[in-house]
XYZ file of C-alpha atoms in Angstrom:
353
model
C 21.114 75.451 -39.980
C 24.564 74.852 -37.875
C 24.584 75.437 -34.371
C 26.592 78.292 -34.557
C 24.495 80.088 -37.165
C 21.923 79.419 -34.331
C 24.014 81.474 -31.777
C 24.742 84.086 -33.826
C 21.113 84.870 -34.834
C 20.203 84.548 -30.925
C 23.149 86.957 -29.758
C 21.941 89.502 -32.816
C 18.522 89.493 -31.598
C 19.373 89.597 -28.078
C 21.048 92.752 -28.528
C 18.506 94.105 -30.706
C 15.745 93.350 -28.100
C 16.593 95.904 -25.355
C 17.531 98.699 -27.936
C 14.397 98.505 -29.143
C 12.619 97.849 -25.742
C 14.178 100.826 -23.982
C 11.977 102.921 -26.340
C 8.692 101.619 -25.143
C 7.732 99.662 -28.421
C 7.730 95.789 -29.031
C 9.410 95.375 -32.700
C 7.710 92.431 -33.461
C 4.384 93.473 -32.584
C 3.493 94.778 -35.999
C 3.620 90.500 -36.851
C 0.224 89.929 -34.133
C -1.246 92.750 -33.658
C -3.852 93.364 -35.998
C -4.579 97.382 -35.162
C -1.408 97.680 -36.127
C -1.324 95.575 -39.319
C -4.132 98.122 -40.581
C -2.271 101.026 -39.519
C 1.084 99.703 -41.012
C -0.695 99.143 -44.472
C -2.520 102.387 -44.404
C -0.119 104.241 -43.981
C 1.550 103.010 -47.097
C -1.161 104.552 -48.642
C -1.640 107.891 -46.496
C 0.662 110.291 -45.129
C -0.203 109.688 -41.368
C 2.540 111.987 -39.899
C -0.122 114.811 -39.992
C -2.243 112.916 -37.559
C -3.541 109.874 -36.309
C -7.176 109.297 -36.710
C -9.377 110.030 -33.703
C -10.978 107.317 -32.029
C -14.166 108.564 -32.572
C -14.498 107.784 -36.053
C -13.197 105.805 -38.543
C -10.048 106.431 -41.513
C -10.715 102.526 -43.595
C -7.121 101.891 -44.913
C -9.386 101.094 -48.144
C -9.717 104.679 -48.611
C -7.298 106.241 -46.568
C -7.872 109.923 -47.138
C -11.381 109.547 -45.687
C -12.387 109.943 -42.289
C -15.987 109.118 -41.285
C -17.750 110.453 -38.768
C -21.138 110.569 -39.502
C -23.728 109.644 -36.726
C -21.296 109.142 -33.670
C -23.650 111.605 -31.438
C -19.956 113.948 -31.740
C -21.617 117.249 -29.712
C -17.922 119.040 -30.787
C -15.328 119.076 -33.934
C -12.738 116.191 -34.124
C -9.319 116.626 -34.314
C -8.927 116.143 -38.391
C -5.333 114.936 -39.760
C -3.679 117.194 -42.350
C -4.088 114.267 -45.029
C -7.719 114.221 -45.156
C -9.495 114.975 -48.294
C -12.964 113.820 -47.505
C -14.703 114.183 -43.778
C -17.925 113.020 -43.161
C -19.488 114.776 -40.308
C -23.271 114.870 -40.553
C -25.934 113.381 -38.739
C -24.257 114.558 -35.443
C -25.059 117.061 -32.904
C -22.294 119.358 -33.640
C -22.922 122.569 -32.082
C -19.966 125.160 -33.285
C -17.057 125.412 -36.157
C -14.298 127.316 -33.948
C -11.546 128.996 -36.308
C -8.835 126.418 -35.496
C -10.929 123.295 -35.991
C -10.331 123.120 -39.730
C -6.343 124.779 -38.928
C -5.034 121.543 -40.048
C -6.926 120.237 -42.417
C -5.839 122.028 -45.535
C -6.459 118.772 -47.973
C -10.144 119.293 -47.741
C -12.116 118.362 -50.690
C -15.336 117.445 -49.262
C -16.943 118.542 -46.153
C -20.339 117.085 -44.954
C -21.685 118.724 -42.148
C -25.390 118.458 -43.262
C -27.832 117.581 -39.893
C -26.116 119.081 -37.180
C -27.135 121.858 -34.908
C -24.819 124.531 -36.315
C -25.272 128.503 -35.724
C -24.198 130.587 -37.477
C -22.833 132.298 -34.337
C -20.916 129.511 -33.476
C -18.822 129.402 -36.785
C -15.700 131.223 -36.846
C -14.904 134.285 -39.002
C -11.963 132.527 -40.283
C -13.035 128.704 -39.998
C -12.946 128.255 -43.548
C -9.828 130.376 -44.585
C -7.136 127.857 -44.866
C -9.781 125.449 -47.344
C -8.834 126.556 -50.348
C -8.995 123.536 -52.478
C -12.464 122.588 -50.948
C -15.143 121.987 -53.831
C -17.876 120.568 -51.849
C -19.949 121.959 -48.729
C -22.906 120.481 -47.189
C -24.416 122.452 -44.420
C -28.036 121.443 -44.965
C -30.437 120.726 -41.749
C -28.536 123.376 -39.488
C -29.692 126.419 -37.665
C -28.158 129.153 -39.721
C -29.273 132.479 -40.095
C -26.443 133.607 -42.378
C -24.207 132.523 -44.995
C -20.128 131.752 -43.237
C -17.705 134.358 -43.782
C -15.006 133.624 -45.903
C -15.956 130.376 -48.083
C -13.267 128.931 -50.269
C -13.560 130.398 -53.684
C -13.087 126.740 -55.029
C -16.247 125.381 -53.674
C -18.192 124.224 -56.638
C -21.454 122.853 -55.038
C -22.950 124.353 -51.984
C -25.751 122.960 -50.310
C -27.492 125.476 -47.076
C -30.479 124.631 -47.509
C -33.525 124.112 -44.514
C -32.153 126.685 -42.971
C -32.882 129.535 -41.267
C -31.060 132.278 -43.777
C -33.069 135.872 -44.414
C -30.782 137.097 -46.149
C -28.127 137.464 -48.687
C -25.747 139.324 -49.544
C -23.442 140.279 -52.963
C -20.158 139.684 -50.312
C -21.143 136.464 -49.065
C -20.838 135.093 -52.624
C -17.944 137.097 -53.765
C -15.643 135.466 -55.829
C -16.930 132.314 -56.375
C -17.294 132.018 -59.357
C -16.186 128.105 -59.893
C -19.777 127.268 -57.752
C -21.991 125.345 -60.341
C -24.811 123.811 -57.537
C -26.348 126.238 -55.021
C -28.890 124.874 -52.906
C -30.894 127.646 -50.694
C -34.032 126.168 -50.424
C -36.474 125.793 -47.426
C -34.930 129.137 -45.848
C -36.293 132.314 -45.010
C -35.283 134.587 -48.084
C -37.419 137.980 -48.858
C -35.214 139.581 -51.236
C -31.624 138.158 -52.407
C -30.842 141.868 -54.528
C -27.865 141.189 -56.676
C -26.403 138.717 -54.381
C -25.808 135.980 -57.097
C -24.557 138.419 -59.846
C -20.783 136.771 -59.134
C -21.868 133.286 -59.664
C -20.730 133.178 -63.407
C -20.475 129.190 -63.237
C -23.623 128.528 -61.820
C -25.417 126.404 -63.644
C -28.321 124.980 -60.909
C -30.242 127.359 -58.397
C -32.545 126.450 -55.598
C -34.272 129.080 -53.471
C -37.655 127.492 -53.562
C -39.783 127.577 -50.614
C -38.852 131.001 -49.365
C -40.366 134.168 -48.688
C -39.532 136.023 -52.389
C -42.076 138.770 -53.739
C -40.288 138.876 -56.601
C -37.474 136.966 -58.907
C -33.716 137.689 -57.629
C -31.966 140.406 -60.269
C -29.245 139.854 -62.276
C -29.367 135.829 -62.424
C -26.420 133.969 -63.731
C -26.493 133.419 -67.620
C -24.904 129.966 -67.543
C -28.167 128.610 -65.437
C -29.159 125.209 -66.728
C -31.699 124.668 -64.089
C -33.650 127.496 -61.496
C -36.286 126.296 -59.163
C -38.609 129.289 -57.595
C -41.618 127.130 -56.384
C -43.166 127.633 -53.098
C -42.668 131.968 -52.779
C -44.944 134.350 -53.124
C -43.816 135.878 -56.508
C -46.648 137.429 -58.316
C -45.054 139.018 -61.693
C -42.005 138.213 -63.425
C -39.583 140.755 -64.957
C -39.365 141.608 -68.431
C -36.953 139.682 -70.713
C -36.928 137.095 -67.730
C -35.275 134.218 -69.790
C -34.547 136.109 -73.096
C -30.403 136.152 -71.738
C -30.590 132.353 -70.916
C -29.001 130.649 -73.466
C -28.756 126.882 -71.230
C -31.901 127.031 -69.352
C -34.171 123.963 -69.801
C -36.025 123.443 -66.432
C -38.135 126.326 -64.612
C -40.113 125.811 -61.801
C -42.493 128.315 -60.813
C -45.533 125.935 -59.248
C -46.921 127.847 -55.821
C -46.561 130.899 -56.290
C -49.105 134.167 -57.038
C -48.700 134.547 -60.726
C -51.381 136.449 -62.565
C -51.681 136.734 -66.501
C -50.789 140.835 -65.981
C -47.703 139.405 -63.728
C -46.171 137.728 -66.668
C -45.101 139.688 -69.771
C -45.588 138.893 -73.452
C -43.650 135.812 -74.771
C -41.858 135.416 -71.443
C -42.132 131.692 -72.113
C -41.594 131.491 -75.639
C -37.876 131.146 -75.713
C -35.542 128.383 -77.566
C -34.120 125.370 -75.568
C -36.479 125.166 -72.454
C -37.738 121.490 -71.930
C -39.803 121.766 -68.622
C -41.691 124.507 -67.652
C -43.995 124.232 -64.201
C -46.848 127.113 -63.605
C -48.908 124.598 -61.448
C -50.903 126.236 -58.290
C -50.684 129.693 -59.375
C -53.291 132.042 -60.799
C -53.567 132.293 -64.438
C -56.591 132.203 -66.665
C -55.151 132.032 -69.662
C -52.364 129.645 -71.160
C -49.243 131.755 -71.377
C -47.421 131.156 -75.110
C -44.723 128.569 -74.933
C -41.831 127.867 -77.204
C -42.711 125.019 -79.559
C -39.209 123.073 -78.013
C -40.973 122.752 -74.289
C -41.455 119.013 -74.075
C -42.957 119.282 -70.760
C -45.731 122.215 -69.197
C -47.267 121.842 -66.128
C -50.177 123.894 -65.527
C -52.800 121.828 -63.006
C -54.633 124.352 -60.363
C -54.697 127.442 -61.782
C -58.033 129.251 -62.752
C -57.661 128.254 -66.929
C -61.033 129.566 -68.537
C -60.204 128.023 -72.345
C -57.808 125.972 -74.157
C -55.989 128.705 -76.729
C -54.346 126.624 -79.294
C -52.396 129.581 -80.452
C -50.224 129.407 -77.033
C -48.431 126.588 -78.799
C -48.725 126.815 -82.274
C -48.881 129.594 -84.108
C -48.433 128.395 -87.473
C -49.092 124.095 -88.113
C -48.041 122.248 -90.847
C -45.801 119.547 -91.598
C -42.459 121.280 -89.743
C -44.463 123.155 -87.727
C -45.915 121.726 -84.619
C -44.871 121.799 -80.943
C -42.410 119.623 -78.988
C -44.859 119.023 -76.302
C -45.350 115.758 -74.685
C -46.812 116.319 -71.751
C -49.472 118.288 -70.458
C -51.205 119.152 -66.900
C -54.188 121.134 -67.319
C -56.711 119.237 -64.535
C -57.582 121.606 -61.618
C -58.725 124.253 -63.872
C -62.180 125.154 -65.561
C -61.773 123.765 -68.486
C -63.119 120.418 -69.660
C -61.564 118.000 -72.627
C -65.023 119.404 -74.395
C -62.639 122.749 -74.561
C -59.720 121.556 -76.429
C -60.708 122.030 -80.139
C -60.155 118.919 -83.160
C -57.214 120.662 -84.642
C -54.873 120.368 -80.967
C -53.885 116.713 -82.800
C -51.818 118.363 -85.382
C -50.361 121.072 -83.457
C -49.416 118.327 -80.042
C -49.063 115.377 -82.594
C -46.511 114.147 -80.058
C -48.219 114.879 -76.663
C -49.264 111.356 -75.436
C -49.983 112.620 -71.893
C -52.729 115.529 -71.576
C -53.937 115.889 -68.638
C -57.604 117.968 -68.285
């Protein structure tokens, strides 16, 4: 390099120095400073003009539309950026969802706000409003007594369970009918009416250990899985899983079923694989659909083994499914299961008396 090149690229750079100066930025420091290295990279990645990140948590340049804030002791909402698609809030101490804390963050996918000290109270009428593409809610491990107003109608899995929810309602539900996951277990339920009659999607219920007398009406048709264990429901409704077309895991265990409580054939229907009646109070075996893999029947008040409840017919196409089988806590013995049970379960390898 000549000596003039030299002074030329001095002059240019001396010039370029106060321009640059005299709006309070260094323009080299992007080459030593290594916060801004990771902010200069993620934002090729992430549109940061809708916010920076708060300091309070963390937005990894690996996964720039992310912003984790899980288990920071955060007692109020952060300010989220408009790019965000995935915010991790739980394990906090998050008291209250005002309506403008989720104003800007329109890109939600995810929300996590499971383990926090929520109210329902303290959650805005209109906190959720602007969320529209948001498929996934956690809200677990709160202190709600009600379902938000206004949930996005795109929410696909919600999870509000261990809880304090009594109640709910056909209009908290209304519309979505893109949910597939509802978790409302560990509330304190006593009758949910025809509050689930929009979820056409839903294809897994929870609303075990609540207060229920009786099974919700008008459950969704597309239900895959429905867990009811730990109420106090003591009959089941006619025709209770005739309409169910996907069901293949019921779970009744810990409840107050009686034989009268459960009509005929209730339980002999096509395509279930797991059925559990454990800690209730039958004395008989209820008849099962030879396609149930899996029955579950420990603690009840059994008197005598009834072949017929699985087999009506046996021969060489005819024989039930069954593999497993939980009959111990009852007041039967093995003595009680008569010679022929081999060719009707021929594929149970697990009975349990």
């Amino acid at each position: 390099m000549t000596v003039t090149m030299r002074v030329v690229i001095v002059f240019l750079l001396s010039a370029l120095l106060p321009l640059c100066l005299s709006h309070g930025r260094d323009p080299f420091a992007w080459l030593y400073s290594r916060q801004s290295q990771g902010y200069y990279y993620g934002s090729l990645q992430a549109d940061t003009t809708g916010g920076a990140c708060p300091d309070e948590c963390d937005c990894p340049p690996s996964f720039p539309v992310a912003m984790y804030c899980d288990g920071r002791g955060l007692t109020a909402m952060p300010t989220i950026p408009s790019y965000v698609k995935y915010l991790y809030l739980q394990n906090n101490a998050i008291t209250a969802v005002p309506d403008s804390a989720l104003a800007n963050a329109t890109s939600l996918v995810w929300l996590m706000m499971h383990h926090n000290q929520l109210t329902s109270d303290a959650i805005g009428k209109k906190a959720f409003l602007k969320l529209e593409g948001l498929e996934r809610l956690y809200l677990q491990h709160n202190n709600l007594t009600s379902i938000p107003s206004n949930l996005p109608r795109a929410l696909r899995d919600l999870r509000i369970n261990h809880n304090r929810i009594e109640k709910v309602t056909p209009a908290d539900l209304e519309g979505m009918d893109n949910l597939t996951i509802l978790y409302l277990h560990d509330n304190a339920l006593t009758d949910m009416g025809t509050s689930l009659k929009a979820l056409t999607s839903l294809t897994l219920l929870d609303i075990s250990s609540n207060k229920l007398t009786k099974v919700p009406e008008t459950l969704p048709e597309q239900l895959h899985q429905l867990y009811l264990d730990y109420n106090s429901i003591d009959s089941l409704p006619e025709s209770f899983l005739g309409r169910f077309t996907q069901l293949q895991y019921v779970r009744i265990a810990h409840n107050q079923l009686t034989d009268k409580g459960i009509p005929p054939n209730t339980f002999n229907v096509t395509g279930l694989v797991e059925l559990d009646l454990s800690f209730n109070k039958l004395e008989r075996i209820p008849p099962v659909s030879t396609t149930l893999q899996y029955l579950y029947l420990q603690a009840n008040q059994i008197k005598e083994f009834t072949l017929g409840s699985f087999c009506s017919v046996v021969d060489v196409t005819n024989f039930s499914k069954l593999r497993t089988l939980r009959l111990d806590g009852n007041e039967i013995s093995r003595q009680d299961v008569p010679s022929e049970s081999s060719l009707c379960l021929r594929l149970a390898s697990d009975i349990d008396i």
